[in-house]
PDB file of C-alpha atoms and ligand atoms in Angstrom:
ATOM      1  CA  UNK R   1     -47.667  74.796-112.471  1.00 82.00           C
ATOM      2  CA  UNK R   2     -45.164  77.301-111.110  1.00 87.00           C
ATOM      3  CA  UNK R   3     -46.390  80.878-111.243  1.00 88.00           C
ATOM      4  CA  UNK R   4     -43.432  83.026-112.639  1.00 92.00           C
ATOM      5  CA  UNK R   5     -42.606  85.855-110.439  1.00 93.00           C
ATOM      6  CA  UNK R   6     -41.932  89.382-111.623  1.00 96.00           C
ATOM      7  CA  UNK R   7     -43.015  87.984-115.515  1.00 96.00           C
ATOM      8  CA  UNK R   8     -43.938  91.494-116.882  1.00 96.00           C
ATOM      9  CA  UNK R   9     -41.071  93.224-115.540  1.00 97.00           C
ATOM     10  CA  UNK R  10     -38.760  90.279-116.671  1.00 98.00           C
ATOM     11  CA  UNK R  11     -40.226  90.763-120.146  1.00 98.00           C
ATOM     12  CA  UNK R  12     -39.993  94.692-120.191  1.00 98.00           C
ATOM     13  CA  UNK R  13     -36.487  94.732-119.119  1.00 98.00           C
ATOM     14  CA  UNK R  14     -34.947  91.835-121.080  1.00 98.00           C
ATOM     15  CA  UNK R  15     -37.164  93.282-124.090  1.00 98.00           C
ATOM     16  CA  UNK R  16     -36.840  90.261-126.531  1.00 98.00           C
ATOM     17  CA  UNK R  17     -36.951  91.343-130.036  1.00 97.00           C
ATOM     18  CA  UNK R  18     -37.621  89.337-133.162  1.00 97.00           C
ATOM     19  CA  UNK R  19     -34.428  87.130-133.823  1.00 96.00           C
ATOM     20  CA  UNK R  20     -32.657  87.864-130.689  1.00 98.00           C
ATOM     21  CA  UNK R  21     -31.076  84.978-128.497  1.00 98.00           C
ATOM     22  CA  UNK R  22     -31.569  84.433-124.848  1.00 98.00           C
ATOM     23  CA  UNK R  23     -30.494  82.267-121.834  1.00 98.00           C
ATOM     24  CA  UNK R  24     -32.464  81.406-118.914  1.00 98.00           C
ATOM     25  CA  UNK R  25     -30.195  79.804-116.536  1.00 98.00           C
ATOM     26  CA  UNK R  26     -33.117  78.675-114.270  1.00 98.00           C
ATOM     27  CA  UNK R  27     -35.723  77.170-116.579  1.00 98.00           C
ATOM     28  CA  UNK R  28     -38.413  75.731-113.942  1.00 97.00           C
ATOM     29  CA  UNK R  29     -41.514  75.100-115.283  1.00 96.00           C
ATOM     30  CA  UNK R  30     -40.432  77.429-118.227  1.00 96.00           C
ATOM     31  CA  UNK R  31     -42.967  80.352-117.584  1.00 96.00           C
ATOM     32  CA  UNK R  32     -40.435  83.382-118.441  1.00 97.00           C
ATOM     33  CA  UNK R  33     -38.397  80.988-121.243  1.00 97.00           C
ATOM     34  CA  UNK R  34     -41.990  80.778-122.772  1.00 95.00           C
ATOM     35  CA  UNK R  35     -42.662  84.533-122.425  1.00 96.00           C
ATOM     36  CA  UNK R  36     -39.317  85.340-124.243  1.00 97.00           C
ATOM     37  CA  UNK R  37     -39.976  82.780-127.006  1.00 95.00           C
ATOM     38  CA  UNK R  38     -43.254  84.124-127.743  1.00 93.00           C
ATOM     39  CA  UNK R  39     -41.290  87.559-128.196  1.00 95.00           C
ATOM     40  CA  UNK R  40     -38.227  86.788-130.245  1.00 95.00           C
ATOM     41  CA  UNK R  41     -40.133  84.619-132.877  1.00 91.00           C
ATOM     42  CA  UNK R  42     -39.781  83.784-135.641  1.00 92.00           C
ATOM     43  CA  UNK R  43     -36.261  82.800-135.173  1.00 92.00           C
ATOM     44  CA  UNK R  44     -34.861  84.108-132.109  1.00 96.00           C
ATOM     45  CA  UNK R  45     -33.678  81.131-129.575  1.00 96.00           C
ATOM     46  CA  UNK R  46     -33.486  80.522-125.795  1.00 97.00           C
ATOM     47  CA  UNK R  47     -31.031  78.249-124.539  1.00 98.00           C
ATOM     48  CA  UNK R  48     -32.546  77.012-120.914  1.00 98.00           C
ATOM     49  CA  UNK R  49     -30.791  75.400-118.120  1.00 98.00           C
ATOM     50  CA  UNK R  50     -32.116  73.523-115.160  1.00 96.00           C
ATOM     51  CA  UNK R  51     -29.999  70.859-112.933  1.00 93.00           C
ATOM     52  CA  UNK R  52     -33.014  69.009-112.205  1.00 93.00           C
ATOM     53  CA  UNK R  53     -34.133  66.743-115.032  1.00 93.00           C
ATOM     54  CA  UNK R  54     -37.817  66.541-113.807  1.00 93.00           C
ATOM     55  CA  UNK R  55     -37.966  70.216-114.726  1.00 95.00           C
ATOM     56  CA  UNK R  56     -36.727  69.961-118.250  1.00 95.00           C
ATOM     57  CA  UNK R  57     -39.147  66.602-118.972  1.00 94.00           C
ATOM     58  CA  UNK R  58     -41.999  68.919-117.473  1.00 94.00           C
ATOM     59  CA  UNK R  59     -41.315  71.577-119.909  1.00 95.00           C
ATOM     60  CA  UNK R  60     -40.938  68.973-122.946  1.00 93.00           C
ATOM     61  CA  UNK R  61     -44.734  67.926-122.100  1.00 90.00           C
ATOM     62  CA  UNK R  62     -45.789  71.482-121.560  1.00 89.00           C
ATOM     63  CA  UNK R  63     -44.439  72.858-125.060  1.00 85.00           C
ATOM     64  CA  UNK R  64     -45.370  69.705-127.112  1.00 76.00           C
ATOM     65  CA  UNK R  65     -48.280  71.610-128.458  1.00 64.00           C
ATOM     66  CA  UNK R  66     -46.486  74.622-129.473  1.00 64.00           C
ATOM     67  CA  UNK R  67     -44.179  75.240-132.461  1.00 71.00           C
ATOM     68  CA  UNK R  68     -41.660  76.456-130.277  1.00 83.00           C
ATOM     69  CA  UNK R  69     -39.425  73.447-129.533  1.00 83.00           C
ATOM     70  CA  UNK R  70     -36.824  74.005-132.472  1.00 87.00           C
ATOM     71  CA  UNK R  71     -36.306  77.499-131.217  1.00 94.00           C
ATOM     72  CA  UNK R  72     -35.452  76.118-127.551  1.00 96.00           C
ATOM     73  CA  UNK R  73     -32.428  74.394-126.331  1.00 96.00           C
ATOM     74  CA  UNK R  74     -32.778  72.530-123.218  1.00 96.00           C
ATOM     75  CA  UNK R  75     -29.941  71.889-121.105  1.00 97.00           C
ATOM     76  CA  UNK R  76     -29.675  69.815-117.877  1.00 94.00           C
ATOM     77  CA  UNK R  77     -26.596  70.871-115.976  1.00 94.00           C
ATOM     78  CA  UNK R  78     -25.578  73.322-113.062  1.00 95.00           C
ATOM     79  CA  UNK R  79     -25.433  76.952-114.416  1.00 97.00           C
ATOM     80  CA  UNK R  80     -22.031  77.190-112.886  1.00 97.00           C
ATOM     81  CA  UNK R  81     -21.131  75.453-115.989  1.00 97.00           C
ATOM     82  CA  UNK R  82     -22.433  78.392-118.150  1.00 98.00           C
ATOM     83  CA  UNK R  83     -19.398  79.360-120.399  1.00 98.00           C
ATOM     84  CA  UNK R  84     -18.795  75.571-121.099  1.00 98.00           C
ATOM     85  CA  UNK R  85     -22.286  75.098-122.021  1.00 98.00           C
ATOM     86  CA  UNK R  86     -22.489  78.236-124.396  1.00 98.00           C
ATOM     87  CA  UNK R  87     -19.533  77.075-126.221  1.00 98.00           C
ATOM     88  CA  UNK R  88     -20.580  73.502-126.530  1.00 98.00           C
ATOM     89  CA  UNK R  89     -23.808  74.376-127.932  1.00 98.00           C
ATOM     90  CA  UNK R  90     -22.092  77.149-129.809  1.00 97.00           C
ATOM     91  CA  UNK R  91     -24.596  79.585-128.698  1.00 97.00           C
ATOM     92  CA  UNK R  92     -23.717  83.334-129.656  1.00 94.00           C
ATOM     93  CA  UNK R  93     -25.118  86.631-129.943  1.00 96.00           C
ATOM     94  CA  UNK R  94     -26.567  86.930-126.479  1.00 98.00           C
ATOM     95  CA  UNK R  95     -29.206  89.798-125.947  1.00 98.00           C
ATOM     96  CA  UNK R  96     -30.121  88.829-122.412  1.00 98.00           C
ATOM     97  CA  UNK R  97     -29.753  86.404-119.200  1.00 98.00           C
ATOM     98  CA  UNK R  98     -32.181  85.626-116.764  1.00 98.00           C
ATOM     99  CA  UNK R  99     -31.526  84.108-113.260  1.00 98.00           C
ATOM    100  CA  UNK R 100     -34.674  83.387-111.271  1.00 98.00           C
ATOM    101  CA  UNK R 101     -33.015  81.734-108.254  1.00 97.00           C
ATOM    102  CA  UNK R 102     -34.148  79.047-105.855  1.00 90.00           C
ATOM    103  CA  UNK R 103     -36.687  76.377-106.146  1.00 91.00           C
ATOM    104  CA  UNK R 104     -39.848  75.813-108.257  1.00 93.00           C
ATOM    105  CA  UNK R 105     -43.221  74.866-106.931  1.00 92.00           C
ATOM    106  CA  UNK R 106     -42.605  71.334-108.067  1.00 93.00           C
ATOM    107  CA  UNK R 107     -40.087  70.949-105.584  1.00 93.00           C
ATOM    108  CA  UNK R 108     -41.990  71.905-102.814  1.00 91.00           C
ATOM    109  CA  UNK R 109     -45.557  70.399-103.952  1.00 91.00           C
ATOM    110  CA  UNK R 110     -44.526  67.117-105.807  1.00 92.00           C
ATOM    111  CA  UNK R 111     -40.773  66.349-105.583  1.00 91.00           C
ATOM    112  CA  UNK R 112     -41.175  64.264-102.474  1.00 91.00           C
ATOM    113  CA  UNK R 113     -37.531  65.636-101.482  1.00 92.00           C
ATOM    114  CA  UNK R 114     -38.061  67.215 -98.106  1.00 92.00           C
ATOM    115  CA  UNK R 115     -38.571  71.054 -99.034  1.00 93.00           C
ATOM    116  CA  UNK R 116     -41.532  71.585 -96.957  1.00 91.00           C
ATOM    117  CA  UNK R 117     -42.279  71.011 -93.284  1.00 87.00           C
ATOM    118  CA  UNK R 118     -45.923  70.551 -94.346  1.00 89.00           C
ATOM    119  CA  UNK R 119     -45.201  66.978 -95.267  1.00 92.00           C
ATOM    120  CA  UNK R 120     -43.510  64.124 -93.887  1.00 94.00           C
ATOM    121  CA  UNK R 121     -40.821  63.370 -96.413  1.00 94.00           C
ATOM    122  CA  UNK R 122     -36.955  62.022 -96.375  1.00 93.00           C
ATOM    123  CA  UNK R 123     -34.569  64.863 -95.684  1.00 93.00           C
ATOM    124  CA  UNK R 124     -33.245  65.247 -99.100  1.00 91.00           C
ATOM    125  CA  UNK R 125     -33.568  69.107-100.212  1.00 93.00           C
ATOM    126  CA  UNK R 126     -31.491  68.170-103.306  1.00 91.00           C
ATOM    127  CA  UNK R 127     -32.417  70.017-106.300  1.00 89.00           C
ATOM    128  CA  UNK R 128     -30.764  67.643-108.732  1.00 87.00           C
ATOM    129  CA  UNK R 129     -32.648  64.701-107.434  1.00 75.00           C
ATOM    130  CA  UNK R 130     -31.649  61.742-109.596  1.00 62.00           C
ATOM    131  CA  UNK R 131     -30.024  63.946-112.275  1.00 51.00           C
ATOM    132  CA  UNK R 132     -26.578  64.376-114.031  1.00 49.00           C
ATOM    133  CA  UNK R 133     -23.408  63.790-111.817  1.00 50.00           C
ATOM    134  CA  UNK R 134     -25.181  64.701-108.609  1.00 65.00           C
ATOM    135  CA  UNK R 135     -22.277  65.359-105.972  1.00 78.00           C
ATOM    136  CA  UNK R 136     -24.251  67.512-103.833  1.00 84.00           C
ATOM    137  CA  UNK R 137     -24.943  66.096-100.273  1.00 87.00           C
ATOM    138  CA  UNK R 138     -28.525  65.720 -98.775  1.00 90.00           C
ATOM    139  CA  UNK R 139     -30.096  67.478 -95.939  1.00 94.00           C
ATOM    140  CA  UNK R 140     -30.101  64.262 -94.065  1.00 94.00           C
ATOM    141  CA  UNK R 141     -26.061  64.005 -94.299  1.00 93.00           C
ATOM    142  CA  UNK R 142     -25.749  67.592 -93.135  1.00 95.00           C
ATOM    143  CA  UNK R 143     -28.113  67.219 -89.925  1.00 96.00           C
ATOM    144  CA  UNK R 144     -26.639  64.035 -88.763  1.00 97.00           C
ATOM    145  CA  UNK R 145     -22.692  64.727 -89.484  1.00 96.00           C
ATOM    146  CA  UNK R 146     -22.062  68.680 -89.154  1.00 97.00           C
ATOM    147  CA  UNK R 147     -20.768  69.625 -86.018  1.00 97.00           C
ATOM    148  CA  UNK R 148     -23.126  71.591 -83.799  1.00 97.00           C
ATOM    149  CA  UNK R 149     -20.971  74.778 -84.078  1.00 97.00           C
ATOM    150  CA  UNK R 150     -21.242  74.467 -87.990  1.00 97.00           C
ATOM    151  CA  UNK R 151     -25.239  73.617 -87.618  1.00 97.00           C
ATOM    152  CA  UNK R 152     -25.625  76.911 -85.579  1.00 96.00           C
ATOM    153  CA  UNK R 153     -23.839  78.933 -87.982  1.00 97.00           C
ATOM    154  CA  UNK R 154     -25.667  77.767 -91.218  1.00 96.00           C
ATOM    155  CA  UNK R 155     -28.841  78.380 -89.436  1.00 96.00           C
ATOM    156  CA  UNK R 156     -27.735  81.961 -88.599  1.00 95.00           C
ATOM    157  CA  UNK R 157     -26.218  82.927 -91.787  1.00 95.00           C
ATOM    158  CA  UNK R 158     -28.526  81.442 -93.957  1.00 96.00           C
ATOM    159  CA  UNK R 159     -31.824  81.477 -92.111  1.00 93.00           C
ATOM    160  CA  UNK R 160     -31.428  84.417 -89.803  1.00 90.00           C
ATOM    161  CA  UNK R 161     -32.742  81.700 -87.000  1.00 87.00           C
ATOM    162  CA  UNK R 162     -32.720  83.499 -83.545  1.00 85.00           C
ATOM    163  CA  UNK R 163     -32.565  79.909 -82.018  1.00 87.00           C
ATOM    164  CA  UNK R 164     -29.769  78.822 -84.092  1.00 93.00           C
ATOM    165  CA  UNK R 165     -27.432  77.633 -81.248  1.00 93.00           C
ATOM    166  CA  UNK R 166     -30.061  76.054 -79.058  1.00 91.00           C
ATOM    167  CA  UNK R 167     -31.641  74.191 -82.225  1.00 92.00           C
ATOM    168  CA  UNK R 168     -28.417  72.910 -83.313  1.00 95.00           C
ATOM    169  CA  UNK R 169     -27.711  71.667 -79.571  1.00 95.00           C
ATOM    170  CA  UNK R 170     -31.192  69.816 -79.523  1.00 93.00           C
ATOM    171  CA  UNK R 171     -30.130  68.029 -82.915  1.00 96.00           C
ATOM    172  CA  UNK R 172     -26.689  67.183 -81.499  1.00 96.00           C
ATOM    173  CA  UNK R 173     -28.246  65.711 -78.489  1.00 95.00           C
ATOM    174  CA  UNK R 174     -31.069  63.684 -80.428  1.00 94.00           C
ATOM    175  CA  UNK R 175     -28.994  62.325 -83.153  1.00 96.00           C
ATOM    176  CA  UNK R 176     -26.764  60.536 -80.446  1.00 96.00           C
ATOM    177  CA  UNK R 177     -29.650  58.154 -79.806  1.00 95.00           C
ATOM    178  CA  UNK R 178     -31.360  57.986 -83.275  1.00 95.00           C
ATOM    179  CA  UNK R 179     -30.349  59.438 -86.689  1.00 96.00           C
ATOM    180  CA  UNK R 180     -32.861  62.097 -88.051  1.00 96.00           C
ATOM    181  CA  UNK R 181     -34.208  61.164 -91.367  1.00 95.00           C
ATOM    182  CA  UNK R 182     -37.516  62.802 -91.891  1.00 95.00           C
ATOM    183  CA  UNK R 183     -38.815  66.467 -91.958  1.00 95.00           C
ATOM    184  CA  UNK R 184     -41.184  65.399 -89.232  1.00 95.00           C
ATOM    185  CA  UNK R 185     -38.480  63.835 -87.019  1.00 95.00           C
ATOM    186  CA  UNK R 186     -36.332  67.093 -87.613  1.00 95.00           C
ATOM    187  CA  UNK R 187     -39.432  69.415 -86.692  1.00 93.00           C
ATOM    188  CA  UNK R 188     -39.987  67.453 -83.484  1.00 92.00           C
ATOM    189  CA  UNK R 189     -36.409  67.905 -82.552  1.00 92.00           C
ATOM    190  CA  UNK R 190     -36.229  71.916 -83.126  1.00 89.00           C
ATOM    191  CA  UNK R 191     -39.593  72.435 -81.724  1.00 85.00           C
ATOM    192  CA  UNK R 192     -38.231  71.972 -78.114  1.00 80.00           C
ATOM    193  CA  UNK R 193     -35.704  74.594 -78.829  1.00 72.00           C
ATOM    194  CA  UNK R 194     -38.312  77.297 -79.571  1.00 67.00           C
ATOM    195  CA  UNK R 195     -39.769  79.184 -76.891  1.00 63.00           C
ATOM    196  CA  UNK R 196     -43.660  78.308 -76.789  1.00 66.00           C
ATOM    197  CA  UNK R 197     -44.706  81.860 -77.416  1.00 64.00           C
ATOM    198  CA  UNK R 198     -43.008  81.822 -80.734  1.00 65.00           C
ATOM    199  CA  UNK R 199     -44.356  78.249 -81.977  1.00 66.00           C
ATOM    200  CA  UNK R 200     -47.599  79.836 -83.276  1.00 68.00           C
ATOM    201  CA  UNK R 201     -46.192  82.828 -85.317  1.00 68.00           C
ATOM    202  CA  UNK R 202     -47.473  83.415 -88.754  1.00 68.00           C
ATOM    203  CA  UNK R 203     -44.357  82.114 -90.079  1.00 71.00           C
ATOM    204  CA  UNK R 204     -43.814  78.665 -88.948  1.00 76.00           C
ATOM    205  CA  UNK R 205     -40.648  78.274 -86.777  1.00 80.00           C
ATOM    206  CA  UNK R 206     -39.080  75.555 -89.114  1.00 86.00           C
ATOM    207  CA  UNK R 207     -39.158  77.892 -92.137  1.00 89.00           C
ATOM    208  CA  UNK R 208     -35.798  79.570 -91.584  1.00 91.00           C
ATOM    209  CA  UNK R 209     -34.007  76.054 -90.903  1.00 93.00           C
ATOM    210  CA  UNK R 210     -35.700  74.522 -94.066  1.00 94.00           C
ATOM    211  CA  UNK R 211     -34.406  77.411 -96.189  1.00 94.00           C
ATOM    212  CA  UNK R 212     -30.770  77.409 -94.493  1.00 96.00           C
ATOM    213  CA  UNK R 213     -30.738  73.586 -95.106  1.00 96.00           C
ATOM    214  CA  UNK R 214     -31.704  74.032 -98.789  1.00 95.00           C
ATOM    215  CA  UNK R 215     -29.240  76.769 -99.436  1.00 96.00           C
ATOM    216  CA  UNK R 216     -26.357  74.674 -97.710  1.00 96.00           C
ATOM    217  CA  UNK R 217     -27.218  71.597 -99.740  1.00 94.00           C
ATOM    218  CA  UNK R 218     -27.317  73.216-103.142  1.00 95.00           C
ATOM    219  CA  UNK R 219     -24.447  75.496-102.519  1.00 95.00           C
ATOM    220  CA  UNK R 220     -26.685  78.301-103.860  1.00 96.00           C
ATOM    221  CA  UNK R 221     -24.550  81.403-102.826  1.00 97.00           C
ATOM    222  CA  UNK R 222     -21.293  79.790-104.167  1.00 97.00           C
ATOM    223  CA  UNK R 223     -23.331  78.897-107.554  1.00 97.00           C
ATOM    224  CA  UNK R 224     -24.373  82.700-107.730  1.00 98.00           C
ATOM    225  CA  UNK R 225     -20.878  83.956-107.184  1.00 98.00           C
ATOM    226  CA  UNK R 226     -19.626  81.668-109.753  1.00 98.00           C
ATOM    227  CA  UNK R 227     -22.362  82.494-112.729  1.00 98.00           C
ATOM    228  CA  UNK R 228     -22.424  85.990-112.409  1.00 98.00           C
ATOM    229  CA  UNK R 229     -19.064  86.890-114.072  1.00 98.00           C
ATOM    230  CA  UNK R 230     -19.594  84.335-116.747  1.00 98.00           C
ATOM    231  CA  UNK R 231     -23.002  85.963-117.534  1.00 98.00           C
ATOM    232  CA  UNK R 232     -20.958  88.972-117.875  1.00 98.00           C
ATOM    233  CA  UNK R 233     -18.655  87.239-120.288  1.00 98.00           C
ATOM    234  CA  UNK R 234     -21.070  85.859-122.846  1.00 98.00           C
ATOM    235  CA  UNK R 235     -23.315  88.862-123.001  1.00 98.00           C
ATOM    236  CA  UNK R 236     -23.395  91.090-126.155  1.00 97.00           C
ATOM    237  CA  UNK R 237     -22.614  94.502-125.440  1.00 97.00           C
ATOM    238  CA  UNK R 238     -25.908  96.044-124.688  1.00 97.00           C
ATOM    239  CA  UNK R 239     -27.146  92.829-123.410  1.00 98.00           C
ATOM    240  CA  UNK R 240     -29.184  92.764-120.170  1.00 98.00           C
ATOM    241  CA  UNK R 241     -28.798  90.612-117.024  1.00 98.00           C
ATOM    242  CA  UNK R 242     -31.923  90.144-114.716  1.00 98.00           C
ATOM    243  CA  UNK R 243     -31.626  88.366-111.464  1.00 98.00           C
ATOM    244  CA  UNK R 244     -34.778  87.633-109.295  1.00 98.00           C
ATOM    245  CA  UNK R 245     -33.585  86.477-105.718  1.00 97.00           C
ATOM    246  CA  UNK R 246     -35.427  85.591-102.614  1.00 94.00           C
ATOM    247  CA  UNK R 247     -32.806  85.817 -99.986  1.00 94.00           C
ATOM    248  CA  UNK R 248     -30.656  88.972 -98.752  1.00 94.00           C
ATOM    249  CA  UNK R 249     -27.296  87.094 -99.103  1.00 95.00           C
ATOM    250  CA  UNK R 250     -28.159  86.629-102.726  1.00 97.00           C
ATOM    251  CA  UNK R 251     -29.476  90.111-103.402  1.00 97.00           C
ATOM    252  CA  UNK R 252     -26.121  91.685-101.852  1.00 97.00           C
ATOM    253  CA  UNK R 253     -24.006  89.362-104.182  1.00 98.00           C
ATOM    254  CA  UNK R 254     -26.117  90.718-107.257  1.00 98.00           C
ATOM    255  CA  UNK R 255     -25.888  94.355-105.763  1.00 98.00           C
ATOM    256  CA  UNK R 256     -22.123  94.436-105.126  1.00 98.00           C
ATOM    257  CA  UNK R 257     -21.287  92.736-108.533  1.00 98.00           C
ATOM    258  CA  UNK R 258     -23.448  95.290-110.479  1.00 98.00           C
ATOM    259  CA  UNK R 259     -21.574  97.904-108.533  1.00 98.00           C
ATOM    260  CA  UNK R 260     -18.239  96.602-109.028  1.00 98.00           C
ATOM    261  CA  UNK R 261     -19.066  96.609-112.936  1.00 98.00           C
ATOM    262  CA  UNK R 262     -20.412  99.979-112.723  1.00 98.00           C
ATOM    263  CA  UNK R 263     -17.413 101.375-111.240  1.00 98.00           C
ATOM    264  CA  UNK R 264     -15.145  99.787-113.859  1.00 98.00           C
ATOM    265  CA  UNK R 265     -17.334 101.454-116.556  1.00 98.00           C
ATOM    266  CA  UNK R 266     -18.372  97.704-117.918  1.00 98.00           C
ATOM    267  CA  UNK R 267     -22.257  97.896-116.915  1.00 98.00           C
ATOM    268  CA  UNK R 268     -24.843 100.354-116.308  1.00 98.00           C
ATOM    269  CA  UNK R 269     -27.638  99.424-113.654  1.00 98.00           C
ATOM    270  CA  UNK R 270     -31.180  99.710-114.753  1.00 98.00           C
ATOM    271  CA  UNK R 271     -32.834  99.535-111.497  1.00 97.00           C
ATOM    272  CA  UNK R 272     -31.425 101.929-108.978  1.00 92.00           C
ATOM    273  CA  UNK R 273     -33.388 100.032-106.218  1.00 95.00           C
ATOM    274  CA  UNK R 274     -34.298  96.535-106.328  1.00 96.00           C
ATOM    275  CA  UNK R 275     -37.951  95.940-107.805  1.00 95.00           C
ATOM    276  CA  UNK R 276     -40.261  94.581-105.200  1.00 94.00           C
ATOM    277  CA  UNK R 277     -43.399  92.825-106.193  1.00 90.00           C
ATOM    278  CA  UNK R 278     -46.865  94.624-106.097  1.00 86.00           C
ATOM    279  CA  UNK R 279     -49.473  93.818-103.506  1.00 85.00           C
ATOM    280  CA  UNK R 280     -51.338  92.008-106.293  1.00 85.00           C
ATOM    281  CA  UNK R 281     -48.615  89.702-107.145  1.00 83.00           C
ATOM    282  CA  UNK R 282     -47.987  88.727-103.508  1.00 84.00           C
ATOM    283  CA  UNK R 283     -51.661  88.165-103.198  1.00 85.00           C
ATOM    284  CA  UNK R 284     -51.909  85.656-106.170  1.00 84.00           C
ATOM    285  CA  UNK R 285     -48.458  84.245-105.242  1.00 84.00           C
ATOM    286  CA  UNK R 286     -47.309  84.327-101.821  1.00 80.00           C
ATOM    287  CA  UNK R 287     -43.885  82.974-103.014  1.00 81.00           C
ATOM    288  CA  UNK R 288     -43.258  86.404-104.388  1.00 84.00           C
ATOM    289  CA  UNK R 289     -43.222  87.906-101.127  1.00 86.00           C
ATOM    290  CA  UNK R 290     -39.617  88.177-100.471  1.00 89.00           C
ATOM    291  CA  UNK R 291     -38.584  88.463-104.322  1.00 95.00           C
ATOM    292  CA  UNK R 292     -36.148  91.178-105.424  1.00 97.00           C
ATOM    293  CA  UNK R 293     -35.233  91.966-108.980  1.00 98.00           C
ATOM    294  CA  UNK R 294     -31.969  93.888-110.179  1.00 98.00           C
ATOM    295  CA  UNK R 295     -31.295  94.200-113.908  1.00 98.00           C
ATOM    296  CA  UNK R 296     -28.122  95.662-115.418  1.00 98.00           C
ATOM    297  CA  UNK R 297     -26.943  96.203-118.953  1.00 98.00           C
ATOM    298  CA  UNK R 298     -23.646  95.341-120.258  1.00 98.00           C
ATOM    299  CA  UNK R 299     -21.731  98.569-122.020  1.00 96.00           C
TER     300      UNK R 299
HETATM  301  C1  SAM G   1     -37.629  79.756-109.224  1.00 67.59           C
HETATM  302  S1  SAM G   1     -37.537  78.292-110.296  1.00 67.59           S
HETATM  303  C2  SAM G   1     -37.636  79.051-112.056  1.00 67.59           C
HETATM  304  C3  SAM G   1     -38.824  79.132-112.285  1.00 67.59           C
HETATM  305  C4  SAM G   1     -38.934  79.455-113.860  1.00 67.59           C
HETATM  306  N1  SAM G   1     -38.452  80.799-113.991  1.00 67.59           N
HETATM  307  C5  SAM G   1     -40.407  79.492-114.205  1.00 67.59           C
HETATM  308  O1  SAM G   1     -40.991  80.702-114.559  1.00 67.59           O
HETATM  309  O2  SAM G   1     -41.016  78.508-114.081  1.00 67.59           O
HETATM  310  C6  SAM G   1     -35.774  77.894-110.216  1.00 67.59           C
HETATM  311  C7  SAM G   1     -35.191  76.717-111.080  1.00 67.59           C
HETATM  312  O3  SAM G   1     -33.818  76.727-111.117  1.00 67.59           O
HETATM  313  C8  SAM G   1     -33.302  75.630-110.720  1.00 67.59           C
HETATM  314  N2  SAM G   1     -31.771  75.905-110.307  1.00 67.59           N
HETATM  315  C9  SAM G   1     -31.394  76.553-109.083  1.00 67.59           C
HETATM  316  N3  SAM G   1     -30.201  76.454-109.159  1.00 67.59           N
HETATM  317  C10 SAM G   1     -29.579  76.097-110.160  1.00 67.59           C
HETATM  318  C11 SAM G   1     -28.436  75.731-110.824  1.00 67.59           C
HETATM  319  N4  SAM G   1     -27.435  75.875-110.203  1.00 67.59           N
HETATM  320  N5  SAM G   1     -28.366  75.328-112.070  1.00 67.59           N
HETATM  321  C12 SAM G   1     -29.315  74.931-112.717  1.00 67.59           C
HETATM  322  N6  SAM G   1     -30.580  75.014-112.322  1.00 67.59           N
HETATM  323  C13 SAM G   1     -30.633  75.688-111.081  1.00 67.59           C
HETATM  324  C14 SAM G   1     -34.233  74.866-110.028  1.00 67.59           C
HETATM  325  O4  SAM G   1     -34.078  73.520-110.188  1.00 67.59           O
HETATM  326  C15 SAM G   1     -35.557  75.627-110.384  1.00 67.59           C
HETATM  327  O5  SAM G   1     -36.294  74.528-111.200  1.00 67.59           O
END
């Protein structure tokens, strides 16, 4: 089960009260959603979105014991369609919205879609899996079709990878003889681009490349840019937006969006600096290591 990051902080800032409605744009295993449902009982609702149907199915199983189902609306879609979803479900009076970005533990540990370099799996990295209208590429197509320059650019921009150019060069060379189809094959190719003294660092040398590919496959930065103004439009005045991000580019998008809204007098920022997890949280949940949380309220 995915351990929710910033669980207490999310509930503190969203501050769900009896009868209030919330949107969770990133349902995952439903940890935050369940926390909200416990607080906005007996008649507050949560509309929760995940574009991976597997996550929706897991939550249906998880909450079958609870008397919460009728207050939870589950939607299998991309959160970039937020305004359309809200109007389709006629979901009004929204007191808060949560975005807990990135992937769930399920994706790494169980999906078999190549999110981790610790297993040998096909190079998928697509969150949507076999779900609704999946028009996303998979990592295999990117690795085998993008130009060397383009690969180096995404490794640098989304991964901050110091050996970006040389890794891209090795990939272009290797795929001339044989397409790169699995995580193990990819690791074998990029390893030769990493100086041996960096091969045994605490952070595995493939970490940044896997992160960069995942962000590119799932268009994560574009999705975030598209959803933020939609969240603003659907929120009640006094409604809160909480965003948990795991990448500096995502955090920058959120910071810039909040600043712009503050300058226009449309939002107040509740977290002057982004919240960072306490040592205890990172100890129990290493995924929280790079997490940042920002919250703003619509005026
Ligand atoms: C970090 S997990 C959320 C974990 C959740 N808060 C919990 O407590 O279990 C992020 C989830 O958002 C989903 N997701 C990512 N991008 C999405 C998008 N553009 N539209 C809809 N769901 C998305 C992923 O499939 C993943 O399940």
